[in-house]
PDB file of C-alpha atoms in Angstrom:
ATOM      1  CA  UNK A  28       0.284 -17.678  18.679  1.00  0.00           C
ATOM      2  CA  UNK A  29       0.959 -20.473  16.264  1.00  0.00           C
ATOM      3  CA  UNK A  30       4.086 -19.976  14.070  1.00  0.00           C
ATOM      4  CA  UNK A  31       3.432 -23.056  12.014  1.00  0.00           C
ATOM      5  CA  UNK A  32       3.508 -23.901   9.117  1.00  0.00           C
ATOM      6  CA  UNK A  33       6.125 -21.252   8.304  1.00  0.00           C
ATOM      7  CA  UNK A  34       7.955 -20.363  11.543  1.00  0.00           C
ATOM      8  CA  UNK A  35      10.822 -18.685   9.635  1.00  0.00           C
ATOM      9  CA  UNK A  36       8.451 -16.182   8.075  1.00  0.00           C
ATOM     10  CA  UNK A  37       6.269 -15.541  11.129  1.00  0.00           C
ATOM     11  CA  UNK A  38       5.908 -11.893  12.210  1.00  0.00           C
ATOM     12  CA  UNK A  39       5.750 -11.591  15.969  1.00  0.00           C
ATOM     13  CA  UNK A  40       5.876  -7.794  16.254  1.00  0.00           C
ATOM     14  CA  UNK A  41       2.333  -6.446  16.441  1.00  0.00           C
ATOM     15  CA  UNK A  42       2.943  -2.865  15.409  1.00  0.00           C
ATOM     16  CA  UNK A  43       6.035  -0.839  14.350  1.00  0.00           C
ATOM     17  CA  UNK A  44       7.778   0.830  17.263  1.00  0.00           C
ATOM     18  CA  UNK A  45       8.276   4.659  17.337  1.00  0.00           C
ATOM     19  CA  UNK A  46      11.913   3.946  16.290  1.00  0.00           C
ATOM     20  CA  UNK A  47      10.654   1.857  13.356  1.00  0.00           C
ATOM     21  CA  UNK A  48       8.286   4.596  12.338  1.00  0.00           C
ATOM     22  CA  UNK A  49      11.146   7.172  12.402  1.00  0.00           C
ATOM     23  CA  UNK A  50      13.473   4.826  10.471  1.00  0.00           C
ATOM     24  CA  UNK A  51      10.722   4.117   7.898  1.00  0.00           C
ATOM     25  CA  UNK A  52      10.151   7.848   7.346  1.00  0.00           C
ATOM     26  CA  UNK A  53      13.899   8.386   6.943  1.00  0.00           C
ATOM     27  CA  UNK A  54      14.245   5.522   4.456  1.00  0.00           C
ATOM     28  CA  UNK A  55      11.178   6.713   2.520  1.00  0.00           C
ATOM     29  CA  UNK A  56      12.385  10.327   2.320  1.00  0.00           C
ATOM     30  CA  UNK A  57      15.772   9.169   1.018  1.00  0.00           C
ATOM     31  CA  UNK A  58      14.537   6.483  -1.429  1.00  0.00           C
ATOM     32  CA  UNK A  59      15.107   7.118  -5.111  1.00  0.00           C
ATOM     33  CA  UNK A  60      13.384   3.856  -6.121  1.00  0.00           C
ATOM     34  CA  UNK A  61      11.695   0.905  -4.372  1.00  0.00           C
ATOM     35  CA  UNK A  62      14.826  -1.076  -3.505  1.00  0.00           C
ATOM     36  CA  UNK A  63      15.499   0.615  -0.108  1.00  0.00           C
ATOM     37  CA  UNK A  64      11.849   0.227   0.798  1.00  0.00           C
ATOM     38  CA  UNK A  65      11.975  -3.478  -0.126  1.00  0.00           C
ATOM     39  CA  UNK A  66      14.933  -3.907   2.137  1.00  0.00           C
ATOM     40  CA  UNK A  67      13.393  -1.977   5.028  1.00  0.00           C
ATOM     41  CA  UNK A  68       9.985  -3.696   4.856  1.00  0.00           C
ATOM     42  CA  UNK A  69      11.690  -7.082   4.674  1.00  0.00           C
ATOM     43  CA  UNK A  70      13.545  -6.234   7.898  1.00  0.00           C
ATOM     44  CA  UNK A  71      10.444  -4.808   9.661  1.00  0.00           C
ATOM     45  CA  UNK A  72       7.428  -6.579   8.192  1.00  0.00           C
ATOM     46  CA  UNK A  73       5.177  -5.494  11.105  1.00  0.00           C
ATOM     47  CA  UNK A  74       4.304  -2.452   8.837  1.00  0.00           C
ATOM     48  CA  UNK A  75       2.210  -4.823   6.727  1.00  0.00           C
ATOM     49  CA  UNK A  76       0.049  -5.888   9.627  1.00  0.00           C
ATOM     50  CA  UNK A  77      -1.628  -2.511   9.281  1.00  0.00           C
ATOM     51  CA  UNK A  78      -3.016  -3.530   5.912  1.00  0.00           C
ATOM     52  CA  UNK A  79      -4.649  -6.820   7.105  1.00  0.00           C
ATOM     53  CA  UNK A  80      -7.906  -7.563   8.857  1.00  0.00           C
ATOM     54  CA  UNK A  81      -7.759  -8.501  12.499  1.00  0.00           C
ATOM     55  CA  UNK A  82      -5.805 -11.758  12.855  1.00  0.00           C
ATOM     56  CA  UNK A  83      -3.869 -13.738  15.351  1.00  0.00           C
ATOM     57  CA  UNK A  84      -1.092 -15.064  13.125  1.00  0.00           C
ATOM     58  CA  UNK A  85       0.723 -13.335  10.285  1.00  0.00           C
ATOM     59  CA  UNK A  86       3.584 -14.369   8.013  1.00  0.00           C
ATOM     60  CA  UNK A  87       5.584 -12.362   5.498  1.00  0.00           C
ATOM     61  CA  UNK A  88       7.438 -13.905   2.601  1.00  0.00           C
ATOM     62  CA  UNK A  89      10.093 -11.660   1.077  1.00  0.00           C
ATOM     63  CA  UNK A  90      10.473 -12.185  -2.683  1.00  0.00           C
ATOM     64  CA  UNK A  91       9.271 -15.771  -2.857  1.00  0.00           C
ATOM     65  CA  UNK A  92       9.716 -17.429  -6.232  1.00  0.00           C
ATOM     66  CA  UNK A  93       6.525 -18.694  -7.843  1.00  0.00           C
ATOM     67  CA  UNK A  94       7.899 -21.624  -9.762  1.00  0.00           C
ATOM     68  CA  UNK A  95      11.056 -19.694 -10.599  1.00  0.00           C
ATOM     69  CA  UNK A  96       9.115 -17.684 -13.212  1.00  0.00           C
ATOM     70  CA  UNK A  97       7.744 -14.831 -11.170  1.00  0.00           C
ATOM     71  CA  UNK A  98       8.868 -13.169  -8.005  1.00  0.00           C
ATOM     72  CA  UNK A  99       6.381 -11.019  -6.048  1.00  0.00           C
ATOM     73  CA  UNK A 100       7.933  -8.407  -3.737  1.00  0.00           C
ATOM     74  CA  UNK A 101       6.001  -9.841  -0.814  1.00  0.00           C
ATOM     75  CA  UNK A 102       3.405 -12.469  -0.131  1.00  0.00           C
ATOM     76  CA  UNK A 103       1.504 -11.930   3.087  1.00  0.00           C
ATOM     77  CA  UNK A 104      -0.466 -14.620   4.826  1.00  0.00           C
ATOM     78  CA  UNK A 105      -2.755 -14.170   7.811  1.00  0.00           C
ATOM     79  CA  UNK A 106      -4.820 -16.701   9.684  1.00  0.00           C
ATOM     80  CA  UNK A 107      -8.271 -16.028  11.067  1.00  0.00           C
ATOM     81  CA  UNK A 108     -11.454 -18.047  11.468  1.00  0.00           C
ATOM     82  CA  UNK A 109     -11.553 -18.545   7.706  1.00  0.00           C
ATOM     83  CA  UNK A 110      -8.179 -20.217   7.645  1.00  0.00           C
ATOM     84  CA  UNK A 111      -5.163 -18.934   5.703  1.00  0.00           C
ATOM     85  CA  UNK A 112      -5.688 -15.753   3.680  1.00  0.00           C
ATOM     86  CA  UNK A 113      -3.200 -14.293   1.222  1.00  0.00           C
ATOM     87  CA  UNK A 114      -2.234 -10.806   0.001  1.00  0.00           C
ATOM     88  CA  UNK A 115       0.111 -10.011  -2.843  1.00  0.00           C
ATOM     89  CA  UNK A 116       2.199  -6.898  -2.484  1.00  0.00           C
ATOM     90  CA  UNK A 117       3.955  -5.121  -5.322  1.00  0.00           C
ATOM     91  CA  UNK A 118       6.270  -2.164  -4.561  1.00  0.00           C
ATOM     92  CA  UNK A 119       6.781   0.575  -7.121  1.00  0.00           C
ATOM     93  CA  UNK A 120       8.964   3.583  -6.741  1.00  0.00           C
ATOM     94  CA  UNK A 121       8.087   6.130  -4.049  1.00  0.00           C
ATOM     95  CA  UNK A 122       9.291   8.897  -6.373  1.00  0.00           C
ATOM     96  CA  UNK A 123       6.676   8.427  -9.065  1.00  0.00           C
ATOM     97  CA  UNK A 124       2.946   8.772  -8.390  1.00  0.00           C
ATOM     98  CA  UNK A 125       0.093   6.518  -9.396  1.00  0.00           C
ATOM     99  CA  UNK A 126      -1.337   9.300 -11.463  1.00  0.00           C
ATOM    100  CA  UNK A 127       0.192  11.592 -14.053  1.00  0.00           C
ATOM    101  CA  UNK A 128      -0.480  15.339 -13.883  1.00  0.00           C
ATOM    102  CA  UNK A 129      -3.331  14.773 -16.289  1.00  0.00           C
ATOM    103  CA  UNK A 130      -4.960  12.415 -13.832  1.00  0.00           C
ATOM    104  CA  UNK A 131      -4.313   9.331 -16.001  1.00  0.00           C
ATOM    105  CA  UNK A 132      -2.709   6.205 -14.501  1.00  0.00           C
ATOM    106  CA  UNK A 133       1.076   6.262 -14.711  1.00  0.00           C
ATOM    107  CA  UNK A 134       3.223   3.692 -16.505  1.00  0.00           C
ATOM    108  CA  UNK A 135       4.667   2.522 -13.141  1.00  0.00           C
ATOM    109  CA  UNK A 136       1.142   1.902 -11.794  1.00  0.00           C
ATOM    110  CA  UNK A 137       0.275  -0.070 -14.967  1.00  0.00           C
ATOM    111  CA  UNK A 138       3.472  -2.104 -14.438  1.00  0.00           C
ATOM    112  CA  UNK A 139       2.586  -2.904 -10.835  1.00  0.00           C
ATOM    113  CA  UNK A 140      -1.012  -3.974 -11.731  1.00  0.00           C
ATOM    114  CA  UNK A 141       0.305  -6.087 -14.613  1.00  0.00           C
ATOM    115  CA  UNK A 142       2.659  -7.910 -12.257  1.00  0.00           C
ATOM    116  CA  UNK A 143      -0.236  -8.812  -9.870  1.00  0.00           C
ATOM    117  CA  UNK A 144      -2.215  -9.978 -12.865  1.00  0.00           C
ATOM    118  CA  UNK A 145       0.719 -12.137 -13.979  1.00  0.00           C
ATOM    119  CA  UNK A 146       0.945 -13.747 -10.525  1.00  0.00           C
ATOM    120  CA  UNK A 147      -2.796 -14.427 -10.538  1.00  0.00           C
ATOM    121  CA  UNK A 148      -2.591 -15.972 -14.041  1.00  0.00           C
ATOM    122  CA  UNK A 149       0.342 -18.164 -12.958  1.00  0.00           C
ATOM    123  CA  UNK A 150      -1.515 -19.334  -9.871  1.00  0.00           C
ATOM    124  CA  UNK A 151      -4.653 -20.175 -11.873  1.00  0.00           C
ATOM    125  CA  UNK A 152      -2.529 -22.504 -14.055  1.00  0.00           C
ATOM    126  CA  UNK A 153      -0.309 -23.856 -11.213  1.00  0.00           C
ATOM    127  CA  UNK A 154      -2.479 -23.795  -8.079  1.00  0.00           C
ATOM    128  CA  UNK A 155      -1.714 -27.366  -7.088  1.00  0.00           C
ATOM    129  CA  UNK A 156       2.049 -26.784  -7.510  1.00  0.00           C
ATOM    130  CA  UNK A 157       1.836 -23.618  -5.386  1.00  0.00           C
ATOM    131  CA  UNK A 158      -0.093 -25.327  -2.639  1.00  0.00           C
ATOM    132  CA  UNK A 159       1.794 -28.682  -2.600  1.00  0.00           C
ATOM    133  CA  UNK A 160       5.321 -27.928  -3.680  1.00  0.00           C
ATOM    134  CA  UNK A 161       5.736 -24.301  -2.609  1.00  0.00           C
ATOM    135  CA  UNK A 162       3.745 -25.101   0.589  1.00  0.00           C
ATOM    136  CA  UNK A 163       1.524 -22.043   0.201  1.00  0.00           C
ATOM    137  CA  UNK A 164      -1.488 -23.459   2.025  1.00  0.00           C
ATOM    138  CA  UNK A 165      -4.909 -22.344   0.718  1.00  0.00           C
ATOM    139  CA  UNK A 166      -3.339 -19.752  -1.629  1.00  0.00           C
ATOM    140  CA  UNK A 167      -5.901 -18.417  -4.075  1.00  0.00           C
ATOM    141  CA  UNK A 168      -5.281 -16.722  -7.424  1.00  0.00           C
ATOM    142  CA  UNK A 169      -8.059 -14.251  -6.555  1.00  0.00           C
ATOM    143  CA  UNK A 170      -6.456 -12.979  -3.342  1.00  0.00           C
ATOM    144  CA  UNK A 171      -6.172  -9.283  -2.719  1.00  0.00           C
ATOM    145  CA  UNK A 172      -3.285  -7.519  -4.526  1.00  0.00           C
ATOM    146  CA  UNK A 173      -1.720  -4.296  -3.218  1.00  0.00           C
ATOM    147  CA  UNK A 174       0.360  -1.877  -5.313  1.00  0.00           C
ATOM    148  CA  UNK A 175       2.320   0.533  -3.108  1.00  0.00           C
ATOM    149  CA  UNK A 176       3.487   3.501  -5.159  1.00  0.00           C
ATOM    150  CA  UNK A 177       4.405   7.197  -4.682  1.00  0.00           C
ATOM    151  CA  UNK A 178       3.741   9.568  -1.843  1.00  0.00           C
ATOM    152  CA  UNK A 179       0.448  11.038  -0.667  1.00  0.00           C
ATOM    153  CA  UNK A 180       1.758  14.575  -1.241  1.00  0.00           C
ATOM    154  CA  UNK A 181       2.023  13.821  -5.010  1.00  0.00           C
ATOM    155  CA  UNK A 182      -1.703  13.217  -5.262  1.00  0.00           C
ATOM    156  CA  UNK A 183      -3.367  16.337  -6.741  1.00  0.00           C
ATOM    157  CA  UNK A 184      -6.600  16.940  -4.689  1.00  0.00           C
ATOM    158  CA  UNK A 185      -8.518  17.504  -7.873  1.00  0.00           C
ATOM    159  CA  UNK A 186      -7.732  13.876  -8.818  1.00  0.00           C
ATOM    160  CA  UNK A 187      -8.708  12.349  -5.479  1.00  0.00           C
ATOM    161  CA  UNK A 188     -11.809  10.640  -6.969  1.00  0.00           C
ATOM    162  CA  UNK A 189      -9.676   9.185  -9.828  1.00  0.00           C
ATOM    163  CA  UNK A 190      -7.145   8.000  -7.310  1.00  0.00           C
ATOM    164  CA  UNK A 191      -9.802   6.186  -5.249  1.00  0.00           C
ATOM    165  CA  UNK A 192     -11.189   4.563  -8.374  1.00  0.00           C
ATOM    166  CA  UNK A 193      -7.802   2.912  -9.084  1.00  0.00           C
ATOM    167  CA  UNK A 194      -8.546   0.368  -6.353  1.00  0.00           C
ATOM    168  CA  UNK A 195     -10.811  -2.158  -7.967  1.00  0.00           C
ATOM    169  CA  UNK A 196     -10.950  -5.765  -9.133  1.00  0.00           C
ATOM    170  CA  UNK A 197      -9.274  -6.990  -5.966  1.00  0.00           C
ATOM    171  CA  UNK A 198      -6.309  -4.652  -6.407  1.00  0.00           C
ATOM    172  CA  UNK A 199      -5.673  -1.856  -3.936  1.00  0.00           C
ATOM    173  CA  UNK A 200      -3.463   1.076  -4.873  1.00  0.00           C
ATOM    174  CA  UNK A 201      -1.913   3.087  -2.009  1.00  0.00           C
ATOM    175  CA  UNK A 202       0.969   5.361  -1.194  1.00  0.00           C
ATOM    176  CA  UNK A 203       3.927   4.483   0.943  1.00  0.00           C
ATOM    177  CA  UNK A 204       2.596   6.961   3.572  1.00  0.00           C
ATOM    178  CA  UNK A 205      -0.321   4.637   4.292  1.00  0.00           C
ATOM    179  CA  UNK A 206       2.059   2.241   6.073  1.00  0.00           C
ATOM    180  CA  UNK A 207       2.864   4.902   8.656  1.00  0.00           C
ATOM    181  CA  UNK A 208      -0.779   5.273   9.803  1.00  0.00           C
ATOM    182  CA  UNK A 209      -2.284   3.560  12.849  1.00  0.00           C
ATOM    183  CA  UNK A 210      -3.658   0.059  12.291  1.00  0.00           C
ATOM    184  CA  UNK A 211      -6.859  -0.024  10.306  1.00  0.00           C
ATOM    185  CA  UNK A 212      -7.512  -3.797  10.316  1.00  0.00           C
ATOM    186  CA  UNK A 213      -8.756  -3.760   6.791  1.00  0.00           C
ATOM    187  CA  UNK A 214      -7.464  -4.358   3.324  1.00  0.00           C
ATOM    188  CA  UNK A 215      -9.891  -1.963   1.665  1.00  0.00           C
ATOM    189  CA  UNK A 216      -9.215   1.049  -0.448  1.00  0.00           C
ATOM    190  CA  UNK A 217      -9.499   3.780   2.171  1.00  0.00           C
ATOM    191  CA  UNK A 218      -6.877   6.488   2.540  1.00  0.00           C
ATOM    192  CA  UNK A 219      -4.124   6.496  -0.123  1.00  0.00           C
TER     193      UNK A 219
END
């Protein structure tokens, strides 16, 4: 375990405890927008470890400012044999699904994807600043982006194929329920 270079953001907890899982479910069931989920996940970032490949070290940055212009909900960093690897996380409301009843992508989903695209564009233009001044070692504009939106129960089974196809171009779309599943050690599309 090596907490450096960001000891204040290091996540020691390997998996959420049964109490964490119960508290998360309670927060999720009572959430009317993404703000309570932002607060809960900032307090218990071990939930994000479930979205990452196997790694020894993991850091979670809650609402880091990218040059003061853009503020992702979370930046995740994990270290493995390839060095530092980054994941961008955008939270959208758990009360609105990724798909409309017609099966078309929702406005909230478009908003989440647009924010990840904006962060990537900013990083392409400011990669040296991000690495040197913001101390985001080896950050890459093409890192995986994850949009967490809605609940699994809101996904109409007849739109399951459309839902899976939303995860493309290095952006993964998933429901809040996915964070309650056992560790998968992957940041692939998989189960919503």
